[in-house]
PDB file of C-alpha atoms in Angstrom:
ATOM      1  CA  GLU A   1      25.863 245.019 154.767  1.00 73.00           C
ATOM      2  CA  PRO A   2      24.106 246.367 151.671  1.00 77.00           C
ATOM      3  CA  GLU A   3      20.406 246.961 152.054  1.00 89.00           C
ATOM      4  CA  VAL A   4      17.342 248.161 150.213  1.00 94.00           C
ATOM      5  CA  THR A   5      16.124 251.502 151.525  1.00 94.00           C
ATOM      6  CA  GLN A   6      12.671 252.964 151.135  1.00 96.00           C
ATOM      7  CA  THR A   7      11.357 256.458 151.695  1.00 94.00           C
ATOM      8  CA  PRO A   8       9.213 257.677 153.270  1.00 93.00           C
ATOM      9  CA  SER A   9       8.470 255.160 156.006  1.00 94.00           C
ATOM     10  CA  HIS A  10       4.912 256.443 156.293  1.00 96.00           C
ATOM     11  CA  GLN A  11       2.894 258.520 153.856  1.00 97.00           C
ATOM     12  CA  VAL A  12      -0.591 259.877 154.293  1.00 97.00           C
ATOM     13  CA  THR A  13      -2.389 261.112 151.206  1.00 97.00           C
ATOM     14  CA  GLN A  14      -5.841 262.234 150.251  1.00 97.00           C
ATOM     15  CA  MET A  15      -7.981 260.061 148.013  1.00 97.00           C
ATOM     16  CA  GLY A  16      -7.482 260.994 144.373  1.00 97.00           C
ATOM     17  CA  GLN A  17      -3.989 262.349 144.872  1.00 97.00           C
ATOM     18  CA  GLU A  18      -0.905 261.006 143.158  1.00 97.00           C
ATOM     19  CA  VAL A  19       1.747 259.420 145.325  1.00 97.00           C
ATOM     20  CA  ILE A  20       5.291 258.325 144.572  1.00 97.00           C
ATOM     21  CA  LEU A  21       7.038 255.746 146.727  1.00 97.00           C
ATOM     22  CA  ARG A  22      10.794 255.639 146.488  1.00 97.00           C
ATOM     23  CA  CYS A  23      13.314 252.872 146.802  1.00 97.00           C
ATOM     24  CA  VAL A  24      17.069 252.567 146.492  1.00 97.00           C
ATOM     25  CA  PRO A  25      17.882 248.946 145.608  1.00 96.00           C
ATOM     26  CA  ILE A  26      21.175 247.257 146.366  1.00 94.00           C
ATOM     27  CA  SER A  27      23.705 248.803 144.033  1.00 91.00           C
ATOM     28  CA  ASN A  28      24.797 245.808 141.956  1.00 89.00           C
ATOM     29  CA  HIS A  29      21.335 244.279 141.659  1.00 93.00           C
ATOM     30  CA  LEU A  30      19.598 244.178 138.294  1.00 92.00           C
ATOM     31  CA  TYR A  31      16.055 243.091 139.122  1.00 94.00           C
ATOM     32  CA  PHE A  32      13.622 245.213 141.091  1.00 96.00           C
ATOM     33  CA  TYR A  33      10.225 244.471 142.558  1.00 96.00           C
ATOM     34  CA  TRP A  34       7.283 246.017 144.334  1.00 98.00           C
ATOM     35  CA  TYR A  35       5.008 244.126 146.683  1.00 97.00           C
ATOM     36  CA  ARG A  36       2.186 245.284 148.884  1.00 96.00           C
ATOM     37  CA  GLN A  37       0.556 244.012 152.057  1.00 92.00           C
ATOM     38  CA  ILE A  38      -2.890 245.206 152.960  1.00 92.00           C
ATOM     39  CA  LEU A  39      -3.330 245.075 156.726  1.00 88.00           C
ATOM     40  CA  GLY A  40      -4.060 241.530 157.853  1.00 82.00           C
ATOM     41  CA  GLN A  41      -3.635 240.057 154.386  1.00 85.00           C
ATOM     42  CA  LYS A  42      -0.924 238.364 152.363  1.00 87.00           C
ATOM     43  CA  VAL A  43       2.112 240.036 150.892  1.00 92.00           C
ATOM     44  CA  GLU A  44       1.229 240.327 147.195  1.00 94.00           C
ATOM     45  CA  PHE A  45       3.508 240.697 144.196  1.00 95.00           C
ATOM     46  CA  LEU A  46       2.843 243.791 142.107  1.00 97.00           C
ATOM     47  CA  VAL A  47       5.565 244.113 139.503  1.00 97.00           C
ATOM     48  CA  SER A  48       9.109 243.236 138.518  1.00 95.00           C
ATOM     49  CA  PHE A  49      11.432 245.455 136.510  1.00 95.00           C
ATOM     50  CA  TYR A  50      14.572 244.670 134.573  1.00 93.00           C
ATOM     51  CA  ASN A  51      16.594 246.483 131.968  1.00 91.00           C
ATOM     52  CA  ASN A  52      14.355 249.548 132.206  1.00 92.00           C
ATOM     53  CA  GLU A  53      11.133 247.775 131.493  1.00 94.00           C
ATOM     54  CA  ILE A  54       8.471 245.803 133.279  1.00 96.00           C
ATOM     55  CA  SER A  55       9.321 242.124 133.289  1.00 93.00           C
ATOM     56  CA  GLU A  56       6.209 240.772 134.932  1.00 93.00           C
ATOM     57  CA  LYS A  57       3.156 242.260 136.609  1.00 94.00           C
ATOM     58  CA  SER A  58       0.218 240.933 138.564  1.00 94.00           C
ATOM     59  CA  GLU A  59      -3.434 241.687 137.941  1.00 93.00           C
ATOM     60  CA  ILE A  60      -3.292 244.168 140.820  1.00 94.00           C
ATOM     61  CA  PHE A  61      -0.883 246.340 138.830  1.00 96.00           C
ATOM     62  CA  ASP A  62      -3.415 248.177 136.685  1.00 95.00           C
ATOM     63  CA  ASP A  63      -3.192 251.469 134.800  1.00 95.00           C
ATOM     64  CA  GLN A  64      -3.190 253.421 138.049  1.00 96.00           C
ATOM     65  CA  PHE A  65       0.279 252.094 138.811  1.00 97.00           C
ATOM     66  CA  SER A  66       3.567 252.790 137.104  1.00 97.00           C
ATOM     67  CA  VAL A  67       7.208 252.157 137.888  1.00 97.00           C
ATOM     68  CA  GLU A  68      10.303 253.961 136.857  1.00 95.00           C
ATOM     69  CA  ARG A  69      14.025 253.933 137.347  1.00 92.00           C
ATOM     70  CA  PRO A  70      14.675 257.636 136.807  1.00 87.00           C
ATOM     71  CA  ASP A  71      18.391 257.469 137.459  1.00 87.00           C
ATOM     72  CA  GLY A  72      21.023 254.893 138.277  1.00 79.00           C
ATOM     73  CA  SER A  73      19.968 254.381 141.853  1.00 87.00           C
ATOM     74  CA  ASN A  74      16.284 255.036 142.496  1.00 94.00           C
ATOM     75  CA  PHE A  75      13.312 252.829 141.695  1.00 97.00           C
ATOM     76  CA  THR A  76       9.887 254.382 142.130  1.00 97.00           C
ATOM     77  CA  LEU A  77       6.276 253.253 142.293  1.00 98.00           C
ATOM     78  CA  LYS A  78       3.676 255.837 141.306  1.00 97.00           C
ATOM     79  CA  ILE A  79      -0.003 255.553 142.056  1.00 97.00           C
ATOM     80  CA  ARG A  80      -1.808 258.036 139.847  1.00 96.00           C
ATOM     81  CA  SER A  81      -5.054 258.594 141.685  1.00 95.00           C
ATOM     82  CA  THR A  82      -5.094 256.903 145.051  1.00 97.00           C
ATOM     83  CA  LYS A  83      -8.111 255.050 146.371  1.00 96.00           C
ATOM     84  CA  LEU A  84      -8.915 254.085 149.938  1.00 97.00           C
ATOM     85  CA  GLU A  85      -8.162 250.456 149.098  1.00 96.00           C
ATOM     86  CA  ASP A  86      -4.599 251.384 148.121  1.00 97.00           C
ATOM     87  CA  SER A  87      -3.840 251.791 151.822  1.00 98.00           C
ATOM     88  CA  ALA A  88      -1.206 249.167 152.524  1.00 97.00           C
ATOM     89  CA  MET A  89       2.436 248.539 153.320  1.00 95.00           C
ATOM     90  CA  TYR A  90       4.456 248.672 150.112  1.00 97.00           C
ATOM     91  CA  PHE A  91       7.708 246.750 149.970  1.00 96.00           C
ATOM     92  CA  CYS A  92      10.472 247.247 147.457  1.00 97.00           C
ATOM     93  CA  ALA A  93      12.886 244.392 146.762  1.00 96.00           C
ATOM     94  CA  SER A  94      15.878 243.730 144.552  1.00 95.00           C
ATOM     95  CA  SER A  95      17.871 240.727 143.419  1.00 92.00           C
ATOM     96  CA  ALA A  96      21.081 240.071 141.568  1.00 91.00           C
ATOM     97  CA  GLY A  97      19.516 237.568 139.231  1.00 85.00           C
ATOM     98  CA  ARG A  98      16.239 236.043 138.163  1.00 81.00           C
ATOM     99  CA  GLY A  99      14.688 232.663 138.592  1.00 72.00           C
ATOM    100  CA  ALA A 100      13.441 230.312 141.223  1.00 65.00           C
ATOM    101  CA  ARG A 101      16.681 230.130 143.199  1.00 72.00           C
ATOM    102  CA  THR A 102      17.333 233.833 143.408  1.00 77.00           C
ATOM    103  CA  GLU A 103      17.151 235.555 146.764  1.00 83.00           C
ATOM    104  CA  ALA A 104      15.279 238.832 146.917  1.00 89.00           C
ATOM    105  CA  PHE A 105      16.259 241.453 149.473  1.00 91.00           C
ATOM    106  CA  PHE A 106      13.466 243.579 150.868  1.00 93.00           C
ATOM    107  CA  GLY A 107      13.291 247.099 152.194  1.00 93.00           C
ATOM    108  CA  GLN A 108      11.567 248.093 155.405  1.00 91.00           C
ATOM    109  CA  GLY A 109       8.443 249.172 153.607  1.00 94.00           C
ATOM    110  CA  THR A 110       6.423 252.357 153.184  1.00 96.00           C
ATOM    111  CA  ARG A 111       3.097 252.449 154.954  1.00 96.00           C
ATOM    112  CA  LEU A 112       0.651 254.291 152.709  1.00 98.00           C
ATOM    113  CA  THR A 113      -2.542 255.586 154.264  1.00 98.00           C
ATOM    114  CA  VAL A 114      -5.180 257.010 151.950  1.00 98.00           C
ATOM    115  CA  VAL A 115      -7.762 259.174 153.691  1.00 97.00           C
TER     116      VAL A 115
ATOM    117  CA  GLY B   1      -2.147 229.552 140.210  1.00 84.00           C
ATOM    118  CA  ASP B   2       0.510 229.109 142.838  1.00 89.00           C
ATOM    119  CA  SER B   3      -0.508 229.431 146.465  1.00 93.00           C
ATOM    120  CA  VAL B   4       0.928 229.091 149.951  1.00 95.00           C
ATOM    121  CA  THR B   5      -1.020 228.194 153.054  1.00 95.00           C
ATOM    122  CA  GLN B   6       0.419 228.601 156.517  1.00 94.00           C
ATOM    123  CA  MET B   7      -1.023 228.218 159.947  1.00 87.00           C
ATOM    124  CA  GLU B   8      -2.873 231.185 161.333  1.00 81.00           C
ATOM    125  CA  GLY B   9      -1.514 232.964 164.330  1.00 83.00           C
ATOM    126  CA  PRO B  10      -0.785 234.271 166.724  1.00 94.00           C
ATOM    127  CA  VAL B  11       1.261 231.404 168.060  1.00 95.00           C
ATOM    128  CA  THR B  12       2.286 231.940 171.672  1.00 96.00           C
ATOM    129  CA  LEU B  13       5.025 229.834 173.230  1.00 97.00           C
ATOM    130  CA  SER B  14       7.197 229.917 176.290  1.00 97.00           C
ATOM    131  CA  GLU B  15      10.928 230.425 175.978  1.00 97.00           C
ATOM    132  CA  GLU B  16      12.822 227.200 175.168  1.00 96.00           C
ATOM    133  CA  ALA B  17       9.736 225.527 173.735  1.00 97.00           C
ATOM    134  CA  PHE B  18       9.818 223.620 170.445  1.00 97.00           C
ATOM    135  CA  LEU B  19       8.411 225.501 167.486  1.00 97.00           C
ATOM    136  CA  THR B  20       6.665 224.256 164.376  1.00 97.00           C
ATOM    137  CA  ILE B  21       4.963 226.560 161.882  1.00 97.00           C
ATOM    138  CA  ASN B  22       3.223 224.603 159.158  1.00 97.00           C
ATOM    139  CA  CYS B  23       3.413 225.619 155.514  1.00 97.00           C
ATOM    140  CA  THR B  24       1.979 223.837 152.494  1.00 97.00           C
ATOM    141  CA  TYR B  25       2.011 224.953 148.916  1.00 96.00           C
ATOM    142  CA  THR B  26       0.445 224.444 145.528  1.00 95.00           C
ATOM    143  CA  ALA B  27       2.578 225.094 142.486  1.00 91.00           C
ATOM    144  CA  THR B  28       3.279 223.831 139.031  1.00 83.00           C
ATOM    145  CA  GLY B  29       6.741 222.658 138.220  1.00 80.00           C
ATOM    146  CA  TYR B  30       9.540 222.818 140.747  1.00 84.00           C
ATOM    147  CA  PRO B  31       9.376 225.928 142.881  1.00 91.00           C
ATOM    148  CA  SER B  32      11.952 227.170 145.326  1.00 91.00           C
ATOM    149  CA  LEU B  33      10.695 227.628 148.861  1.00 94.00           C
ATOM    150  CA  PHE B  34      11.537 230.348 151.356  1.00 95.00           C
ATOM    151  CA  TRP B  35      10.883 231.466 154.880  1.00 96.00           C
ATOM    152  CA  TYR B  36      11.009 235.207 155.519  1.00 95.00           C
ATOM    153  CA  VAL B  37      10.875 236.866 158.935  1.00 95.00           C
ATOM    154  CA  GLN B  38       9.671 240.341 159.812  1.00 91.00           C
ATOM    155  CA  TYR B  39      10.758 241.698 163.178  1.00 90.00           C
ATOM    156  CA  PRO B  40       8.739 244.580 164.650  1.00 85.00           C
ATOM    157  CA  GLY B  41       9.324 247.760 162.702  1.00 79.00           C
ATOM    158  CA  GLU B  42      11.568 246.129 160.137  1.00 82.00           C
ATOM    159  CA  GLY B  43      11.329 244.779 156.606  1.00 82.00           C
ATOM    160  CA  LEU B  44      11.188 241.224 155.375  1.00 89.00           C
ATOM    161  CA  GLN B  45      14.403 239.278 155.862  1.00 91.00           C
ATOM    162  CA  LEU B  46      15.206 235.958 154.285  1.00 91.00           C
ATOM    163  CA  LEU B  47      15.506 233.360 157.028  1.00 96.00           C
ATOM    164  CA  LEU B  48      16.196 230.245 154.977  1.00 95.00           C
ATOM    165  CA  LYS B  49      15.481 228.642 151.645  1.00 94.00           C
ATOM    166  CA  ALA B  50      15.445 225.324 149.796  1.00 94.00           C
ATOM    167  CA  THR B  51      15.569 225.004 146.047  1.00 91.00           C
ATOM    168  CA  LYS B  52      14.821 221.335 145.399  1.00 91.00           C
ATOM    169  CA  ALA B  53      13.079 218.375 146.925  1.00 93.00           C
ATOM    170  CA  ASP B  54      14.593 217.001 150.156  1.00 95.00           C
ATOM    171  CA  ASP B  55      16.810 220.058 150.587  1.00 95.00           C
ATOM    172  CA  LYS B  56      16.977 221.361 154.134  1.00 97.00           C
ATOM    173  CA  GLY B  57      17.372 225.072 154.699  1.00 96.00           C
ATOM    174  CA  SER B  58      18.745 226.207 158.030  1.00 97.00           C
ATOM    175  CA  ASN B  59      19.701 229.461 159.743  1.00 96.00           C
ATOM    176  CA  LYS B  60      19.828 230.793 163.314  1.00 95.00           C
ATOM    177  CA  GLY B  61      18.649 227.429 164.683  1.00 97.00           C
ATOM    178  CA  PHE B  62      15.631 227.320 162.372  1.00 98.00           C
ATOM    179  CA  GLU B  63      15.199 224.489 159.867  1.00 98.00           C
ATOM    180  CA  ALA B  64      12.778 223.559 157.118  1.00 98.00           C
ATOM    181  CA  THR B  65      12.817 220.620 154.736  1.00 98.00           C
ATOM    182  CA  TYR B  66      11.391 220.737 151.217  1.00 97.00           C
ATOM    183  CA  ARG B  67       8.941 217.811 151.092  1.00 96.00           C
ATOM    184  CA  LYS B  68       7.643 217.372 147.587  1.00 93.00           C
ATOM    185  CA  GLU B  69       5.534 214.330 148.443  1.00 94.00           C
ATOM    186  CA  THR B  70       3.522 216.319 150.987  1.00 95.00           C
ATOM    187  CA  THR B  71       4.052 219.728 149.309  1.00 96.00           C
ATOM    188  CA  SER B  72       5.198 221.117 152.633  1.00 97.00           C
ATOM    189  CA  PHE B  73       7.976 223.291 154.038  1.00 98.00           C
ATOM    190  CA  HIS B  74       7.357 223.402 157.778  1.00 98.00           C
ATOM    191  CA  LEU B  75       9.525 225.684 159.884  1.00 98.00           C
ATOM    192  CA  GLU B  76      10.997 224.246 163.085  1.00 98.00           C
ATOM    193  CA  LYS B  77      13.224 225.358 165.914  1.00 98.00           C
ATOM    194  CA  GLY B  78      14.218 223.264 168.877  1.00 96.00           C
ATOM    195  CA  SER B  79      14.332 225.975 171.526  1.00 96.00           C
ATOM    196  CA  VAL B  80      12.840 229.403 170.881  1.00 97.00           C
ATOM    197  CA  GLN B  81      13.940 232.663 172.466  1.00 97.00           C
ATOM    198  CA  VAL B  82      12.077 235.874 173.212  1.00 96.00           C
ATOM    199  CA  SER B  83      14.071 237.489 170.402  1.00 96.00           C
ATOM    200  CA  ASP B  84      12.413 235.110 167.908  1.00 97.00           C
ATOM    201  CA  SER B  85       9.141 236.970 168.353  1.00 97.00           C
ATOM    202  CA  ALA B  86       8.242 238.149 164.855  1.00 96.00           C
ATOM    203  CA  VAL B  87       5.998 237.436 161.893  1.00 94.00           C
ATOM    204  CA  TYR B  88       7.103 234.501 159.742  1.00 96.00           C
ATOM    205  CA  PHE B  89       6.164 234.223 156.087  1.00 96.00           C
ATOM    206  CA  CYS B  90       6.386 231.122 153.948  1.00 97.00           C
ATOM    207  CA  ALA B  91       6.854 231.860 150.246  1.00 95.00           C
ATOM    208  CA  LEU B  92       7.587 230.212 146.942  1.00 93.00           C
ATOM    209  CA  ARG B  93       8.905 231.224 143.582  1.00 89.00           C
ATOM    210  CA  GLY B  94       7.932 229.128 140.602  1.00 83.00           C
ATOM    211  CA  GLY B  95      10.419 228.303 137.913  1.00 72.00           C
ATOM    212  CA  GLY B  96       9.023 230.739 135.393  1.00 74.00           C
ATOM    213  CA  ALA B  97       8.010 233.532 137.713  1.00 77.00           C
ATOM    214  CA  ASP B  98       9.683 236.707 138.868  1.00 82.00           C
ATOM    215  CA  GLY B  99       7.488 237.318 141.875  1.00 88.00           C
ATOM    216  CA  LEU B 100       7.257 235.480 145.144  1.00 91.00           C
ATOM    217  CA  THR B 101       3.955 234.023 146.299  1.00 93.00           C
ATOM    218  CA  PHE B 102       3.554 234.504 150.038  1.00 94.00           C
ATOM    219  CA  GLY B 103       1.459 232.956 152.740  1.00 94.00           C
ATOM    220  CA  LYS B 104      -0.491 235.175 155.125  1.00 91.00           C
ATOM    221  CA  GLY B 105       2.204 235.159 157.768  1.00 93.00           C
ATOM    222  CA  THR B 106       2.251 233.697 161.259  1.00 95.00           C
ATOM    223  CA  HIS B 107       2.743 235.985 164.228  1.00 95.00           C
ATOM    224  CA  LEU B 108       4.956 234.255 166.781  1.00 96.00           C
ATOM    225  CA  ILE B 109       5.033 235.500 170.356  1.00 97.00           C
ATOM    226  CA  ILE B 110       7.592 234.067 172.761  1.00 97.00           C
ATOM    227  CA  GLN B 111       7.001 234.716 176.441  1.00 96.00           C
ATOM    228  CA  PRO B 112       9.833 234.639 178.991  1.00 94.00           C
TER     229      PRO B 112
END
């Protein structure tokens, strides 16, 4: 069964450092997403990406964040200068289509710890 | 904005007990509603969904009915198993939105 894969599963980084989280979406999907879950809080939408550009972003997704699809398979989330409050589980997701009825498939997540 | 409220956990039940996890939502328009499950050490998996009022989603013995009049999408299962222990997330996607809006999640613990 096709799945979304994320690497690494756990990343520890020092405050102020740049970090890149990687995701391989399901191969025939066209829409890609990042979500995050701070420990004990809700899963929050960060950004969606389609046709090599951001389709929608939340207010959390500020200038410190960027996304990229550098090749035909990977989808990355970069945090430019990490802060302690960026510590969270980051989930990548992909879907074949867009809209209310579309099912999104999630990866296992990358746990980011900023120290 | 859109929001989802679900009962706080943890919810602890004995095997074969009846399960209800409450979920209510606030949204404009006609959202689709979802239940996701996260087993220990794994990612979010879609459990079931409903895309319009009065639809019932079902999977693996779980059911939820889209109730527009009460803006609810409660998750139920008639007889839970230890293997159902997980965190359950209620979520919605509005008609014009890309992203899902999630509830806080409910940790379900089933004891043998």
